[in-house]
Short mmCIF file of C-alpha atoms in Angstrom, two decimals:
data_model
loop_
_atom_site.label_atom_id
_atom_site.label_comp_id
_atom_site.label_asym_id
_atom_site.label_seq_id
_atom_site.Cartn_x
_atom_site.Cartn_y
_atom_site.Cartn_z
CA MET A 1 57.85 108.24 49.97
CA SER A 2 57.05 112.25 50.86
CA ILE A 3 53.56 113.08 51.30
CA LYS A 4 54.00 115.41 48.47
CA ILE A 5 55.03 112.68 46.06
CA TRP A 6 52.20 110.30 47.14
CA LEU A 7 49.64 113.14 46.62
CA SER A 8 50.70 113.67 43.00
CA PHE A 9 50.64 109.97 42.52
CA LEU A 10 47.28 109.69 44.08
CA LEU A 11 46.07 112.75 41.73
CA ALA A 12 47.60 110.81 38.61
CA SER A 13 45.77 107.76 39.56
CA MET A 14 42.45 109.24 40.02
CA ALA A 15 42.86 110.98 36.45
CA LEU A 16 43.79 107.72 34.80
CA CYS A 17 41.24 105.40 36.59
CA PHE A 18 38.12 107.72 36.14
CA THR A 19 38.72 108.90 32.75
CA PRO A 20 36.63 106.71 30.49
CA GLY A 21 38.50 104.10 28.57
CA PRO A 22 37.92 100.61 27.60
CA THR A 23 37.69 99.25 31.13
CA ILE A 24 35.01 101.93 32.29
CA PHE A 25 32.86 101.29 29.20
CA LEU A 26 33.21 97.54 30.26
CA ILE A 27 32.15 98.19 33.63
CA MET A 28 29.06 100.48 32.48
CA GLY A 29 27.95 98.17 29.90
CA GLN A 30 27.95 95.13 32.01
CA SER A 31 26.05 96.96 34.83
CA LEU A 32 23.53 98.04 32.29
CA ASN A 33 22.85 94.36 31.32
CA HIS A 34 22.96 93.03 34.75
CA GLY A 35 22.13 95.49 37.31
CA SER A 36 23.74 96.36 40.78
CA LYS A 37 24.42 92.81 41.58
CA SER A 38 27.22 92.49 39.03
CA THR A 39 29.21 95.39 41.10
CA LEU A 40 31.13 93.07 43.07
CA PRO A 41 31.95 90.80 40.50
CA LEU A 42 33.10 93.39 38.15
CA VAL A 43 35.20 95.43 40.72
CA SER A 44 37.05 92.34 41.79
CA GLY A 45 37.69 91.45 38.05
CA VAL A 46 39.14 94.90 37.48
CA LEU A 47 41.29 94.53 40.63
CA CYS A 48 42.45 91.16 39.38
CA GLY A 49 43.37 92.65 36.12
CA ASP A 50 45.40 95.42 37.44
CA ILE A 51 47.38 93.08 39.55
CA ILE A 52 48.03 90.87 36.67
CA ALA A 53 49.12 93.87 34.46
CA MET A 54 51.26 95.28 37.20
CA ALA A 55 52.77 91.71 37.89
CA VAL A 56 53.55 91.27 34.17
CA SER A 57 54.87 94.77 33.83
CA PHE A 58 57.48 94.40 36.65
CA ALA A 59 58.41 91.12 35.26
CA GLY A 60 59.80 92.82 32.11
CA LEU A 61 56.71 92.27 29.65
CA GLY A 62 56.03 96.14 29.98
CA VAL A 63 59.42 96.73 28.22
CA LEU A 64 58.79 94.01 25.61
CA LEU A 65 55.54 95.60 24.56
CA SER A 66 57.07 98.95 24.46
CA THR A 67 59.64 97.83 22.05
CA SER A 68 57.68 95.21 20.16
CA ALA A 69 55.23 96.74 17.64
CA VAL A 70 54.05 93.37 16.79
CA LEU A 71 53.24 92.10 20.13
CA PHE A 72 51.53 95.38 20.86
CA ILE A 73 49.23 94.94 18.07
CA ALA A 74 48.63 91.60 18.78
CA LEU A 75 47.38 91.95 22.28
CA LYS A 76 45.63 95.18 21.31
CA TRP A 77 43.41 93.18 18.77
CA LEU A 78 42.83 90.31 21.03
CA ALA A 79 41.37 92.56 23.39
CA ALA A 80 39.44 94.53 21.23
CA ALA A 81 37.97 91.47 19.54
CA TYR A 82 36.98 90.08 23.10
CA LEU A 83 35.20 93.34 23.73
CA VAL A 84 33.30 93.32 20.41
CA TYR A 85 32.36 89.60 21.30
CA LEU A 86 30.88 90.81 24.67
CA GLY A 87 28.94 93.62 22.97
CA ILE A 88 27.32 91.30 20.33
CA LYS A 89 26.36 89.05 22.99
CA ALA A 90 24.54 91.87 25.18
CA TRP A 91 22.70 93.18 22.09
CA ARG A 92 21.19 89.47 21.94
CA SER A 93 20.48 89.15 25.34
CA PRO A 94 16.91 88.14 26.12
CA VAL A 95 14.58 90.72 27.59
CA HIS A 96 12.31 89.83 30.83
CA SER A 97 9.22 91.38 32.06
CA ALA A 98 8.59 92.68 35.27
CA ASN A 99 6.58 89.58 36.03
CA ILE A 100 9.25 87.13 34.95
CA GLN A 101 12.28 86.05 36.89
CA ALA A 102 15.28 86.83 35.08
CA PRO A 103 18.02 83.77 35.09
CA ASN A 104 20.67 83.82 37.86
CA MET A 105 23.38 86.50 37.09
CA PRO A 106 26.62 84.36 36.26
CA LYS A 107 29.13 86.23 38.50
CA ASN A 108 31.92 84.01 37.63
CA ARG A 109 31.69 85.05 34.07
CA ILE A 110 31.36 88.58 34.88
CA PHE A 111 34.56 88.71 36.86
CA ARG A 112 36.48 86.75 34.32
CA GLU A 113 35.45 89.17 31.57
CA ALA A 114 36.47 92.35 33.73
CA MET A 115 39.57 90.52 34.64
CA LEU A 116 40.53 89.49 30.96
CA VAL A 117 39.63 92.87 29.60
CA THR A 118 41.67 94.97 32.15
CA ALA A 119 44.65 92.59 32.19
CA LEU A 120 44.71 92.40 28.37
CA ASN A 121 44.84 96.16 27.63
CA PRO A 122 48.51 96.55 26.48
CA LYS A 123 48.39 100.40 27.18
CA GLY A 124 48.08 99.55 30.81
CA ILE A 125 50.83 96.96 30.78
CA VAL A 126 53.29 99.82 29.16
CA PHE A 127 51.56 102.58 31.61
CA PHE A 128 52.60 100.56 34.73
CA ILE A 129 56.24 100.03 33.70
CA ALA A 130 56.60 103.62 32.56
CA PHE A 131 54.43 105.50 35.10
CA PHE A 132 55.66 103.86 38.57
CA PRO A 133 59.40 104.86 38.25
CA LEU A 134 58.42 108.84 37.59
CA PHE A 135 57.39 108.94 41.53
CA ILE A 136 60.27 106.66 43.17
CA ASP A 137 62.59 108.45 45.52
CA THR A 138 66.07 106.95 44.37
CA ASN A 139 67.67 107.82 47.85
CA LYS A 140 65.21 105.54 49.34
CA ALA A 141 64.20 101.76 49.12
CA ALA A 142 62.24 101.06 46.00
CA LEU A 143 60.18 98.28 47.27
CA PRO A 144 58.41 100.13 50.10
CA GLN A 145 57.64 102.88 47.67
CA MET A 146 56.43 100.51 44.87
CA LEU A 147 53.97 98.48 47.39
CA THR A 148 52.72 101.98 48.55
CA MET A 149 51.84 103.00 45.00
CA ALA A 150 50.45 99.67 44.02
CA LEU A 151 48.08 99.59 47.00
CA THR A 152 46.93 103.54 46.23
CA PHE A 153 46.64 102.72 42.76
CA LEU A 154 44.36 99.71 43.43
CA LEU A 155 42.01 101.54 45.92
CA VAL A 156 41.51 104.25 43.25
CA SER A 157 40.90 101.77 40.74
CA ALA A 158 38.11 100.14 43.06
CA THR A 159 36.70 103.32 43.94
CA SER A 160 36.31 104.17 40.12
CA SER A 161 34.89 100.80 39.19
CA THR A 162 32.62 100.89 42.22
CA CYS A 163 31.22 104.15 41.31
CA TYR A 164 30.71 103.49 37.52
CA ALA A 165 29.21 99.90 37.91
CA SER A 166 26.91 101.18 41.01
CA GLY A 167 25.46 104.19 38.91
CA ALA A 168 24.76 102.04 35.90
CA GLY A 169 23.53 99.09 38.06
CA TYR A 170 21.28 101.53 39.93
CA LEU A 171 19.63 102.92 36.75
CA ARG A 172 19.10 99.67 35.22
CA ASN A 173 17.36 98.08 38.24
CA ARG A 174 15.16 101.11 38.74
CA VAL A 175 13.40 100.21 35.22
CA LYS A 176 11.82 96.97 34.94
CA SER A 177 9.74 97.24 31.75
CA ALA A 178 10.86 95.00 28.62
CA LYS A 179 11.13 97.98 26.33
CA PHE A 180 13.62 99.74 28.73
CA GLN A 181 15.31 96.48 29.20
CA SER A 182 15.90 96.32 25.62
CA ILE A 183 17.28 99.80 25.32
CA PHE A 184 19.64 98.82 28.29
CA ASN A 185 20.87 95.67 26.52
CA LYS A 186 21.53 97.54 23.05
CA THR A 187 23.12 100.23 24.97
CA SER A 188 25.64 98.13 26.88
CA GLY A 189 26.48 96.22 23.88
CA THR A 190 27.07 99.57 21.97
CA MET A 191 29.34 100.74 24.75
CA LEU A 192 31.26 97.48 24.69
CA MET A 193 31.85 97.52 21.03
CA GLY A 194 32.80 101.12 21.50
CA ALA A 195 35.24 99.76 23.91
CA GLY A 196 36.75 97.37 21.38
CA ALA A 197 37.15 100.19 18.94
CA VAL A 198 38.91 102.35 21.37
CA THR A 199 41.17 99.49 22.54
CA ALA A 200 41.78 98.98 18.49
CA SER A 201 42.78 102.35 17.98
CA LEU A 202 45.64 102.38 20.85
CA ASN A 203 48.92 103.65 19.81
CA LYS A 204 52.25 103.01 21.68
#
């Protein structure tokens, strides 16, 4: 893969990863709800979700999703319903005053939620199967180029997730009053439900 093609792929990946969508809304919503300590499990979950989406795309599910409207719609509504469920949970999260220690953050659950939302996004699965071939030089071995693009995309995805999670988490941790915690909970819940609405509106 030439430097020119790689740079083009890098810019395209940055445009995709930094543009707000269901995963970004999830990251910001969970960070507002749980603080900066949720950054690592969120980013790890997103990366695992990206790897799963890539794997199923290259295994052929991406082609199946792009041709089967029923399967695409079913996966889309499953992901949307899960995001709305997370949003309702955030709205109902208890508020803790500055003098009360909040319960330990369930990092494994935050990781799992980020992974599932990222992996279940049907648009992402179709994207990988349609996007990667555009940057492959047919005169060279495909596998090294695919690995280069996969690692590049994961690096960009990790950078984007970290930026959004750290920013929202920092804001959450700076404000300790019960009133603002309540506002953050409702804001994060609204963002998660908004992500569900965005996912539900996806078209092939």
